[in-house]
CSV table of C-alpha atoms and ligand atoms in Angstrom, one decimal:
chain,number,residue,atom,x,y,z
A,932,UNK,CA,-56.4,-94.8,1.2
A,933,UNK,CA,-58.3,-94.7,-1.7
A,934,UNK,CA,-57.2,-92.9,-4.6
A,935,UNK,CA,-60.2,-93.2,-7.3
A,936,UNK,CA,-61.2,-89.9,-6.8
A,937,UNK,CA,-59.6,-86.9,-4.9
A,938,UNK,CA,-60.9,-83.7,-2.9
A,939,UNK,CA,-58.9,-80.3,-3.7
A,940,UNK,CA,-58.8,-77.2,-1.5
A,941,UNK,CA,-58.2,-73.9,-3.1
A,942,UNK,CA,-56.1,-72.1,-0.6
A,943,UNK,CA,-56.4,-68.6,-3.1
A,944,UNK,CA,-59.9,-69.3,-2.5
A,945,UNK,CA,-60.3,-69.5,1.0
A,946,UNK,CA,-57.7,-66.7,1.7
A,947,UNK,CA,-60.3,-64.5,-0.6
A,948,UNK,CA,-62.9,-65.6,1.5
A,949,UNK,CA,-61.1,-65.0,5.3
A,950,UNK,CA,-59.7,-61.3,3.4
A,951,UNK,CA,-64.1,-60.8,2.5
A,952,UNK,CA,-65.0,-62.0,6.1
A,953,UNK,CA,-62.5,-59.9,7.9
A,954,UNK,CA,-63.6,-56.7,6.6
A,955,UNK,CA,-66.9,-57.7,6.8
A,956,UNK,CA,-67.0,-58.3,10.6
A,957,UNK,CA,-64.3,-55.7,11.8
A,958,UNK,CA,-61.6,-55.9,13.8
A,959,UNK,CA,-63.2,-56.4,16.7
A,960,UNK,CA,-65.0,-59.3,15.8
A,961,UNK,CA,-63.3,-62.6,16.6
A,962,UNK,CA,-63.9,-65.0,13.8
A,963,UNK,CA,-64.2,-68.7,14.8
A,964,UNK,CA,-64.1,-71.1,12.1
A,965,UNK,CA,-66.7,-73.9,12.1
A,966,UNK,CA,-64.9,-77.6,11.2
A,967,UNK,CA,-67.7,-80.0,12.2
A,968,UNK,CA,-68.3,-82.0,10.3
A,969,UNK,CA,-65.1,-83.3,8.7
A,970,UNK,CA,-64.9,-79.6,8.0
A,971,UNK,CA,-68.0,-79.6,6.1
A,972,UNK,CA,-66.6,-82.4,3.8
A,973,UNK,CA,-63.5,-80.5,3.0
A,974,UNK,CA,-61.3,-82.8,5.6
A,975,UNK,CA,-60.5,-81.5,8.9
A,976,UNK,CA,-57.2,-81.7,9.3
A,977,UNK,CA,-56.4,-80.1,5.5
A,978,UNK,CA,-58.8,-77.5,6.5
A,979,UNK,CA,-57.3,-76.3,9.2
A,980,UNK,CA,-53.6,-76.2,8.1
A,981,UNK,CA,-54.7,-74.5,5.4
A,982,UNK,CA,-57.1,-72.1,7.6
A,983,UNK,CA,-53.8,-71.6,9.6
A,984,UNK,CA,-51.9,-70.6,7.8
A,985,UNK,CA,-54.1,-67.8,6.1
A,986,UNK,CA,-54.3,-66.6,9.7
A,987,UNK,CA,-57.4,-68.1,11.6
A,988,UNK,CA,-56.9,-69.4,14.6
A,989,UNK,CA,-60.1,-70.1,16.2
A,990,UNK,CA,-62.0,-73.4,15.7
A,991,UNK,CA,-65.3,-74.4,16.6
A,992,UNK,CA,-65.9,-78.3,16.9
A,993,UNK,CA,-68.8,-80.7,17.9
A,994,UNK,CA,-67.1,-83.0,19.8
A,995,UNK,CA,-63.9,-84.5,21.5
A,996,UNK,CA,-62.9,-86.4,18.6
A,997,UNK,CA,-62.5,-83.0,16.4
A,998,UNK,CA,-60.6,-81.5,18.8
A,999,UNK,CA,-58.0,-84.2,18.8
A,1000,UNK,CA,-57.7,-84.3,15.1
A,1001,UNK,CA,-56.9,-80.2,15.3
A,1002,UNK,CA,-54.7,-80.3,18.1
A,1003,UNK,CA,-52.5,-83.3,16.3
A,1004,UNK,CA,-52.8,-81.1,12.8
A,1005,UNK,CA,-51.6,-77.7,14.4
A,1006,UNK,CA,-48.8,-77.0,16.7
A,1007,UNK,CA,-49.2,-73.2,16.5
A,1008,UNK,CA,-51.2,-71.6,19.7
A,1009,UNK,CA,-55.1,-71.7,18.8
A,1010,UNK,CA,-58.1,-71.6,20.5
A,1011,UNK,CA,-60.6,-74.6,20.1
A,1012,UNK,CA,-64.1,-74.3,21.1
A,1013,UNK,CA,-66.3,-77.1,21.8
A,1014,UNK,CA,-69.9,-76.4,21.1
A,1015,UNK,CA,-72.1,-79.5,21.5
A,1016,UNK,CA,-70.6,-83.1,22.7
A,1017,UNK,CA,-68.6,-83.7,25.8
A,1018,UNK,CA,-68.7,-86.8,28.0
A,1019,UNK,CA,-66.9,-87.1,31.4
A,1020,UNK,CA,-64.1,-89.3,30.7
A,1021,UNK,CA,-62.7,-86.5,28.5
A,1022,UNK,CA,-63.3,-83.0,30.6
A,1023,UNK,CA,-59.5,-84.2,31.7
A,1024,UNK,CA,-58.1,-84.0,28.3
A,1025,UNK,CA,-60.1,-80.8,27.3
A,1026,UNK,CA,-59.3,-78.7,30.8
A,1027,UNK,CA,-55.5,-80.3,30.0
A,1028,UNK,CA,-55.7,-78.5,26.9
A,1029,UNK,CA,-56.8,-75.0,27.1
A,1030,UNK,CA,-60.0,-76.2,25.4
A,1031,UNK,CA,-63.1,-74.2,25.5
A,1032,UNK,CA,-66.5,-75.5,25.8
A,1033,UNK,CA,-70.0,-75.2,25.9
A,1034,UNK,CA,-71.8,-75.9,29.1
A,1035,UNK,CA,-75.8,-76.4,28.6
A,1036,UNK,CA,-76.7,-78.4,32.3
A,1037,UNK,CA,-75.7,-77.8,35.7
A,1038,UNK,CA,-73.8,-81.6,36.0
A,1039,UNK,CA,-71.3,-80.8,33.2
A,1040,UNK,CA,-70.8,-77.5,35.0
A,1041,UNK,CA,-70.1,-79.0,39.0
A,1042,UNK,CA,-68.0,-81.9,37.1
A,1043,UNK,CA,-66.2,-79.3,35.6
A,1044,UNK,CA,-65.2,-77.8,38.4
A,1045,UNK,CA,-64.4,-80.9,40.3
A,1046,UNK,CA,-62.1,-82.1,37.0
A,1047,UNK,CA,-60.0,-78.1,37.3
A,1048,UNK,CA,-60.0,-78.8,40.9
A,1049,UNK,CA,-58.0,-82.1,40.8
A,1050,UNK,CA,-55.7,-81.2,37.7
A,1051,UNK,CA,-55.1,-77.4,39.0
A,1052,UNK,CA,-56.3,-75.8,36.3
A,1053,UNK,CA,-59.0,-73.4,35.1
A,1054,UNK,CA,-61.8,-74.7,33.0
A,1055,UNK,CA,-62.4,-72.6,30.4
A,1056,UNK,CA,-66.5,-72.5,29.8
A,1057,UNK,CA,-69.0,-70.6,27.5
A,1058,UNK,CA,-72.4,-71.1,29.2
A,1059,UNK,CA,-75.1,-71.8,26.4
A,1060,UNK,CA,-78.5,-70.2,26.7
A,1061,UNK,CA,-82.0,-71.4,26.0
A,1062,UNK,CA,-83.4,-68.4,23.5
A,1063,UNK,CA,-85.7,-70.6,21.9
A,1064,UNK,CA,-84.4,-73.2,19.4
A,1065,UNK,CA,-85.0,-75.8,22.3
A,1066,UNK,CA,-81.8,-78.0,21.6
A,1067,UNK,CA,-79.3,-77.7,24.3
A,1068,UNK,CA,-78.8,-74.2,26.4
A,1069,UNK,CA,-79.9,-73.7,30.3
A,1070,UNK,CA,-83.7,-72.5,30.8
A,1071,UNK,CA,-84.5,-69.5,32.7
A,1072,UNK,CA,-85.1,-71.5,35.9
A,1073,UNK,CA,-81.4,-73.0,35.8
A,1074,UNK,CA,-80.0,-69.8,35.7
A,1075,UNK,CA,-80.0,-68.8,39.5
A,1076,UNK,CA,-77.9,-72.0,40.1
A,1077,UNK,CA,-75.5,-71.4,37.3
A,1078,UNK,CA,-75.0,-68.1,38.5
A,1079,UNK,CA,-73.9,-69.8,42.3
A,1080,UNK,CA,-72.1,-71.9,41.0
A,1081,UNK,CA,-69.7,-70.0,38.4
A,1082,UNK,CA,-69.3,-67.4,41.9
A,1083,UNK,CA,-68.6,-70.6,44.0
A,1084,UNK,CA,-66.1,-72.0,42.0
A,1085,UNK,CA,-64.9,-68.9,40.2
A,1086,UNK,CA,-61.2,-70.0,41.2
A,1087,UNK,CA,-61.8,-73.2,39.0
A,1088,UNK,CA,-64.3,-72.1,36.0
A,1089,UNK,CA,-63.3,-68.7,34.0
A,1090,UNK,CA,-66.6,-67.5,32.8
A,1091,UNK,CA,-65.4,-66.9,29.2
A,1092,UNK,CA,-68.9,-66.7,27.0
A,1093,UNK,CA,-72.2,-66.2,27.3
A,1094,UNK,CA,-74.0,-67.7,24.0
A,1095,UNK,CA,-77.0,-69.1,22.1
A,1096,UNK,CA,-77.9,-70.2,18.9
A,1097,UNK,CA,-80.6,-69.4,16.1
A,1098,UNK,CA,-83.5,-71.5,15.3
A,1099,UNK,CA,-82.9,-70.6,11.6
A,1100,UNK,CA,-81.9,-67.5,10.6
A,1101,UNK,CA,-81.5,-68.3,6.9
A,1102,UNK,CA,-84.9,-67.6,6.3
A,1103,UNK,CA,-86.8,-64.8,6.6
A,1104,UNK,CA,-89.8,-66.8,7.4
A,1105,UNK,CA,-88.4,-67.2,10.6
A,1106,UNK,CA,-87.3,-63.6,11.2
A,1107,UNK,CA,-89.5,-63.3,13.9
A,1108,UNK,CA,-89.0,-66.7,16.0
A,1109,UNK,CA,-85.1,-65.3,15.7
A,1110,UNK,CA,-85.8,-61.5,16.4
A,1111,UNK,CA,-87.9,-63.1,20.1
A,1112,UNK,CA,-84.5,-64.9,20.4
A,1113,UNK,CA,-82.3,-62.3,20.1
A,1114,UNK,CA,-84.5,-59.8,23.0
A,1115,UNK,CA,-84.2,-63.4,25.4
A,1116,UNK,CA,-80.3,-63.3,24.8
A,1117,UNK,CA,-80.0,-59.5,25.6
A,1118,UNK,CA,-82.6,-59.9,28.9
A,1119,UNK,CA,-80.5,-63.1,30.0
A,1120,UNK,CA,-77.4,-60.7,29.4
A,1121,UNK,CA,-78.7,-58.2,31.7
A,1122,UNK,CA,-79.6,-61.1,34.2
A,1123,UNK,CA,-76.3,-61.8,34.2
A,1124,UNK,CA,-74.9,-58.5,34.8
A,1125,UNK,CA,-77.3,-57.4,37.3
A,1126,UNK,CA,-75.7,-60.9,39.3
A,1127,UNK,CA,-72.1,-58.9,39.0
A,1128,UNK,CA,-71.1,-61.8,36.3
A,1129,UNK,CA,-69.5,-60.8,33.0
A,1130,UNK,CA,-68.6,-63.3,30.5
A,1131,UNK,CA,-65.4,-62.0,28.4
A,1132,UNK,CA,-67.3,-62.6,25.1
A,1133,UNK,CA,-71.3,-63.0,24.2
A,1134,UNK,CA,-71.4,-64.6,21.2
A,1135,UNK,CA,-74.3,-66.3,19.1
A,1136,UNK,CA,-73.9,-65.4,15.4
A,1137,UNK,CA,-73.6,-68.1,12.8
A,1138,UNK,CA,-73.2,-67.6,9.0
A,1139,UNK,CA,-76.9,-66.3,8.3
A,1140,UNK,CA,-77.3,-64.5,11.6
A,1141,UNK,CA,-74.0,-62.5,10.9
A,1142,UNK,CA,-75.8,-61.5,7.8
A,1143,UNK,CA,-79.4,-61.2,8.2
A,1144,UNK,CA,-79.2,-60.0,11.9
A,1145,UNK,CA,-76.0,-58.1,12.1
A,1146,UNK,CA,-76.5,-57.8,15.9
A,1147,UNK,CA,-76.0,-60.8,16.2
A,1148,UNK,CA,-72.4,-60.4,15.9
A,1149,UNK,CA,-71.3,-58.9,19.1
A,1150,UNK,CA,-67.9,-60.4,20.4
A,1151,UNK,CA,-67.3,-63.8,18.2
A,1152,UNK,CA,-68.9,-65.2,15.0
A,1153,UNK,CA,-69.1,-69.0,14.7
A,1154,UNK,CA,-68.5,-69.0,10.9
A,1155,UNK,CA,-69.4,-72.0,9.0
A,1156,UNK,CA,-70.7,-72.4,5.6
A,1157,UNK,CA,-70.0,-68.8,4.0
A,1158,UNK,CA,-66.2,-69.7,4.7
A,1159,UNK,CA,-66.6,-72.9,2.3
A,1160,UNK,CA,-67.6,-69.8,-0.2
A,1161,UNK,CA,-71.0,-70.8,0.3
A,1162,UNK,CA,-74.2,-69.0,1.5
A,1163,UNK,CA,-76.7,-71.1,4.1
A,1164,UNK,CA,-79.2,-70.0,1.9
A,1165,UNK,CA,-80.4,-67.8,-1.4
A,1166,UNK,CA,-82.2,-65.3,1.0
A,1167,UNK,CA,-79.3,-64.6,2.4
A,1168,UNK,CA,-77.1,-64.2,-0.8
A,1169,UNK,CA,-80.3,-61.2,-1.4
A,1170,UNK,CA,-79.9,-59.7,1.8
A,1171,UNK,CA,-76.1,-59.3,1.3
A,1172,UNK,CA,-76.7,-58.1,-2.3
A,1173,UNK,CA,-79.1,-55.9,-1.3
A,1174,UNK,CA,-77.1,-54.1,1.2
A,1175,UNK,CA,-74.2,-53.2,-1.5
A,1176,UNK,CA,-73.5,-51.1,-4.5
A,1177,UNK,CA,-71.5,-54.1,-6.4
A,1178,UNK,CA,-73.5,-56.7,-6.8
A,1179,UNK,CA,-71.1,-59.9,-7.1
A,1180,UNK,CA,-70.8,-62.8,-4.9
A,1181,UNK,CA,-67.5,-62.1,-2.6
A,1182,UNK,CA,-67.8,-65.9,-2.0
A,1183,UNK,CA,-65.3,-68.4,-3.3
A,1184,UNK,CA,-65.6,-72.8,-3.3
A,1185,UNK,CA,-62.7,-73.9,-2.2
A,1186,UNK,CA,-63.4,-77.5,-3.1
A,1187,UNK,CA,-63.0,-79.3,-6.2
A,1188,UNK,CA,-64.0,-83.1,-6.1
A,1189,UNK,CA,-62.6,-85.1,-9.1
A,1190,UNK,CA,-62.1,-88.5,-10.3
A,1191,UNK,CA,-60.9,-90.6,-13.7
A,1192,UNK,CA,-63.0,-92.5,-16.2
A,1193,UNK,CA,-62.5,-95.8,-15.0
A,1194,UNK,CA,-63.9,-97.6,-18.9
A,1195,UNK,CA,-65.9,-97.2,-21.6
A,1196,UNK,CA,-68.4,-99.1,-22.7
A,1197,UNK,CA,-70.5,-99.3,-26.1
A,1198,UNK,CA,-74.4,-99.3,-25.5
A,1199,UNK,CA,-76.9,-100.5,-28.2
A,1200,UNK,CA,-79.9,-98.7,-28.4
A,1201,UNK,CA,-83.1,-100.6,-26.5
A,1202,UNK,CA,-80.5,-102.3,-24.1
A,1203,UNK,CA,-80.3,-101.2,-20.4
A,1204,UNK,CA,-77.5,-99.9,-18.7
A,1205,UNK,CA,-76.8,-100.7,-14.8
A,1206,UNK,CA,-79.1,-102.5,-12.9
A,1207,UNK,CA,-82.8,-103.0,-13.4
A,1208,UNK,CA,-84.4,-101.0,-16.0
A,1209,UNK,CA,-84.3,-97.3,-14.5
A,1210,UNK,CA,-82.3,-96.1,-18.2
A,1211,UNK,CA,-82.8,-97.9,-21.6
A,1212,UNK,CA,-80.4,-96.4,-24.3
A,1213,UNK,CA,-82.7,-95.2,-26.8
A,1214,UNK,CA,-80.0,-95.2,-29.7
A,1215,UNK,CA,-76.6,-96.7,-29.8
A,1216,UNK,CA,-74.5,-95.0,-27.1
A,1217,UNK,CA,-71.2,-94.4,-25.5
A,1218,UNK,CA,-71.0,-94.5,-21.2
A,1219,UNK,CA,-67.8,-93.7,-19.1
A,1220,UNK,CA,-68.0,-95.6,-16.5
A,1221,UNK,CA,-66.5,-93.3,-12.5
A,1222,UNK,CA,-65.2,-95.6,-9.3
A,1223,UNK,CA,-68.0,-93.7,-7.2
A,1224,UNK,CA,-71.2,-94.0,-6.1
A,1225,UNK,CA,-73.1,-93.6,-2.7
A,1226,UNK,CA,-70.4,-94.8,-0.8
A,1227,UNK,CA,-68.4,-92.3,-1.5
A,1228,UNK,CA,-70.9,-89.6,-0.7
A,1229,UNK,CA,-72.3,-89.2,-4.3
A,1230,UNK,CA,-76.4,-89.5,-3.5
A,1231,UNK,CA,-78.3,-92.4,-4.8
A,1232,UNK,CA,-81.0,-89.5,-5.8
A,1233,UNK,CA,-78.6,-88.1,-8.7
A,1234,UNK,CA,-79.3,-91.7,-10.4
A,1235,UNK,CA,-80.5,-90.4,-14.0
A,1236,UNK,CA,-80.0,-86.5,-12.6
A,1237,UNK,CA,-76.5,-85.9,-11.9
A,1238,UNK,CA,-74.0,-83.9,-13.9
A,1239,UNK,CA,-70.3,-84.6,-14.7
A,1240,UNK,CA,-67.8,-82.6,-16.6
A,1241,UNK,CA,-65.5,-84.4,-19.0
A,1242,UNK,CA,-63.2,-82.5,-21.4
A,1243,UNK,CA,-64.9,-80.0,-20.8
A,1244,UNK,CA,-68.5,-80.9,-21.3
A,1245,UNK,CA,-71.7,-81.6,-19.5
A,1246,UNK,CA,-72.4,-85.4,-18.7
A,1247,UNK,CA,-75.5,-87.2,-17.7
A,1248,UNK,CA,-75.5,-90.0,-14.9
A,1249,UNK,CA,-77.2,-93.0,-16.6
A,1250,UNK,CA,-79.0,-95.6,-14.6
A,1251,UNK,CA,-79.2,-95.7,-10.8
A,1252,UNK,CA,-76.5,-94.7,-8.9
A,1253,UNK,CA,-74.2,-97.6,-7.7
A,1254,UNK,CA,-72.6,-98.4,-4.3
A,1255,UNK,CA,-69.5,-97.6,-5.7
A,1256,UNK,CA,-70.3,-96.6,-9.5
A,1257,UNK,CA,-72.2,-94.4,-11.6
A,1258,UNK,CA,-72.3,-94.7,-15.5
A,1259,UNK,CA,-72.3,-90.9,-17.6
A,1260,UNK,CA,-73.5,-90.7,-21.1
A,1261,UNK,CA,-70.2,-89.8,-23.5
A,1262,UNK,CA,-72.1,-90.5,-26.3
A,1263,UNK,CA,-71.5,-87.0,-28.0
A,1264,UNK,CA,-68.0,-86.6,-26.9
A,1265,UNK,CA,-64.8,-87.5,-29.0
A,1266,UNK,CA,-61.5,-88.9,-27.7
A,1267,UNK,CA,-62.2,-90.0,-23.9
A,1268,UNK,CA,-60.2,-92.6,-23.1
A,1269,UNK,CA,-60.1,-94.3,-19.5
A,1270,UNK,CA,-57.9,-92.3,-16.7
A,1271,UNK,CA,-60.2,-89.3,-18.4
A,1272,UNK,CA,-60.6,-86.2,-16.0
A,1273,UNK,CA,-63.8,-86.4,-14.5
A,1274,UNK,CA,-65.3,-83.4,-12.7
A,1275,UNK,CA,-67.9,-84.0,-10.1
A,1276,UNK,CA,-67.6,-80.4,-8.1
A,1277,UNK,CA,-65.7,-78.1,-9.5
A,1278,UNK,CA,-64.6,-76.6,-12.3
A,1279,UNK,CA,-63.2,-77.8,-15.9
A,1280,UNK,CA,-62.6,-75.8,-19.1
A,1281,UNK,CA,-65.5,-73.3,-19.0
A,1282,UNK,CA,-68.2,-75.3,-16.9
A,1283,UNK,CA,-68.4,-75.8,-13.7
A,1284,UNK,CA,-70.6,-78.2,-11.3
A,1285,UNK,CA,-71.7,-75.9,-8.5
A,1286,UNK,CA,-72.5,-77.5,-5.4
A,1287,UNK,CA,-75.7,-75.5,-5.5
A,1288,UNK,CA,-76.7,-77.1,-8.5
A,1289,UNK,CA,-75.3,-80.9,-7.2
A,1290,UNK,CA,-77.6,-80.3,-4.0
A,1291,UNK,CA,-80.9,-79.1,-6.1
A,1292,UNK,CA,-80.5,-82.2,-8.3
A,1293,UNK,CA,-80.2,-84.5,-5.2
A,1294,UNK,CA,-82.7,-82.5,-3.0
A,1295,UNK,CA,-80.1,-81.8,-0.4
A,1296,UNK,CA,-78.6,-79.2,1.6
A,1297,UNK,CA,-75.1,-77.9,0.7
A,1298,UNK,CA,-74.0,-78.5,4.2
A,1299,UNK,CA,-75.3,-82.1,3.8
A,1300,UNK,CA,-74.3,-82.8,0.4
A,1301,UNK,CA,-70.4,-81.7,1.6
A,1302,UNK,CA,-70.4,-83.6,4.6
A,1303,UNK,CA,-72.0,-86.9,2.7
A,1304,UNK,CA,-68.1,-86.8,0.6
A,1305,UNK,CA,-66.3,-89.8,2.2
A,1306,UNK,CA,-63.5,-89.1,5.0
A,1307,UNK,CA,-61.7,-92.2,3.3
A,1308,UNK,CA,-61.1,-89.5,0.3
A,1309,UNK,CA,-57.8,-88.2,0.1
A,1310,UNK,CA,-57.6,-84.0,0.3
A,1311,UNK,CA,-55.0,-81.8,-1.0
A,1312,UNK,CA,-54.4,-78.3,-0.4
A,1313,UNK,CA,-53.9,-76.6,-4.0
A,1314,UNK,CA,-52.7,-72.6,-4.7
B,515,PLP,C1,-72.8,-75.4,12.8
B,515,PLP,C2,-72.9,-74.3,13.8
B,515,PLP,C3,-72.5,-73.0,13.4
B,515,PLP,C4,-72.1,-72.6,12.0
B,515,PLP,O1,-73.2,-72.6,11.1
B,515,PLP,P1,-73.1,-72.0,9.6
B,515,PLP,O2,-74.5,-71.9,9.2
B,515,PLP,O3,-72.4,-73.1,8.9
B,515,PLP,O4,-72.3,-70.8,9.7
B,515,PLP,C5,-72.6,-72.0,14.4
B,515,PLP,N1,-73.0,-72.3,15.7
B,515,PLP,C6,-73.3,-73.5,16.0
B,515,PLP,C7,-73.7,-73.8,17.4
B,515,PLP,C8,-73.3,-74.6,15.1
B,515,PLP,O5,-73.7,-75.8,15.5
């Protein structure tokens, strides 16, 4: 395990966040937690003890693999919901299990069946729609076959959601490719009624939906990003704003990514620091040199762009960005000495590196730049 740099998780945070959510989405309103990803960056199996225990316990996954990794981190009675891959050699494990999952073709969906038959055991399915976002969900023409089958096998598949997913709902530039999606979900709704078939829960909602198309909502949200304390986008930090008296972000990071000054060198000025010749010292200087660099999920395009904190104080990365290195410039700042805090997300004295401002440096998404941050990091949950 490597221990040059460490990923913290503010559990006061996230419980402000989950407290925010809950009132925001009512009562009725199951709230799944997203934890692709490695839990966007924040370490899956962290995440979701710490999620735990402020009372979540819905999970929604990509794959198998996730599952696992919640299932061997919680012993409590959750739900898990699988929304994208499953291959055959696992249905076993996942109807085993209790886990939920999505079903987007008519082979998953007989194999399914087949798999419950043999282990005696309901499989537990939320059959995915095609609204438009042409990625995975059954067309219209499927849907007369899905229908005969979930009635054939009904003994052996419980019909538990109905759901889609949003081609982009963060931006209002797509408001009306969503708002078509939305009418298709409620028309295949009514298809399904009209066929005497009622899913226990519709769901379709994820982070920007619940906000920008509050419809959306119905049954279940699949929260992702805003419970990172995170927004998918700035329009959607407006629309929130805009709907409410207070205007203050409700939204809390709950990561902190750190590391130490690993040594300090003296530059003179007109030499070059790192390789080739992207930064020449153009007096006499002083660098900190930090054990990361693109290997460790810190982007190659923050060479000569990114910001550190160190005691306190805004640093500049110097020179390309290393496979595992980056130089900062502590020319300016007295008393660092190596094993020096260094800040790369987070928060230190007065400043703070947002991951908003990390990802418009670099160019990237939040949700990319979290899930770039090496698994190999160790996490801690912190009050
Ligand atoms: C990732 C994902 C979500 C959550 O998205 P956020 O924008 O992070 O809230 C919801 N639903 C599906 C199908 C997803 O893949």
């Amino acid at each position: 395990m490597q221990t040059n740099s460490i990923v913290e998780l503010s559990r006061s945070a996230y419980q402000k966040n989950i407290v925010f959510l809950k009132q925001l989405f009512g009562k009725k309103v199951i709230l799944s937690s997203v934890v692709k990803g490695n839990a966007y960056g924040h370490g899956i199996a962290e995440f979701v003890t710490m999620a735990s225990e402020c009372g979540v316990s819905h999970f929604s996954v990509f794959d198998v693999d996730e599952a696992r990794q919640i299932k061997a981190a919680l012993q409590k009675e959750i739900t898990i919901l699988i929304m994208g891959f499953v291959d055959e050699e696992n249905l076993e494990w996942i109807i085993e299990n209790d886990i939920e999952f999505f079903v987007f073709d008519k082979k998953r969906l007989i194999h399914a069946a087949k798999t419950a038959k043999k282990l005696k055991k309901k499989a537990i399915v939320h059959i995915e729609i095609e609204t438009g976002m042409n990625r995975t969900g059954f067309e219209k023409n499927e849907l007369s076959s899905v229908v005969a089958i979930l009635k054939k096998d009904k003994e052996r598949l419980l019909f538990k959601g109905l759901c889609t997913h949003y081609a982009g709902a963060e931006s209002i530039a797509n408001y009306d490719r969503v708002a078509k999606q939305i009418k298709r979900f409620q028309e295949i709704e009514q298809y399904f009624i009209e066929k005497e078939l009622k899913p226990e829960l519709l769901h379709s909602a994820c982070s920007a939906a619940s906000i920008m198309f509050p419809e959306t909502r119905m049954n279940l949200v699949r929260i992702g990003i805003m419970q990172y304390g995170l927004w998918s986008s700035q329009e959607v930090f407006i629309t929130y704003l805009n709907s409410k008296k207070i205007k203050s972000d409700p939204l809390h990071r709950i990561i902190t990514w750190k590391s130490a000054v690993m040594n300090i060198k003296k530059v003179k000025s007109g030499d070059f620091i790192g390789y080739g010749t992207s930064f020449m010292a153009k007096k006499n200087m002083k660098i900190a040199v930090i054990p990361i660099g693109y290997a460790h999920g810190y982007s190659r395009s923050l060479s000569n762009h990114g910001r550190v904190l160190i005691k306190g104080q805004r640093c500049m990365v110097v020179g390309l960005v290393n496979m595992n290195m980056i130089a900062v410039d502590i020319t300016d700042i007295e008393n660092v000495e190596k094993e020096e805090e260094v800040v790369l997300i987070g928060n230190q004295k007065d400043l703070a590196i947002s991951i908003a401002s990390f990802s418009d440096y670099s160019n990237q998404l939040n949700y990319e730049l979290l899930t770039r941050i090496s698994k190999t990091i160790p996490r801690k949950i912190i009050e």
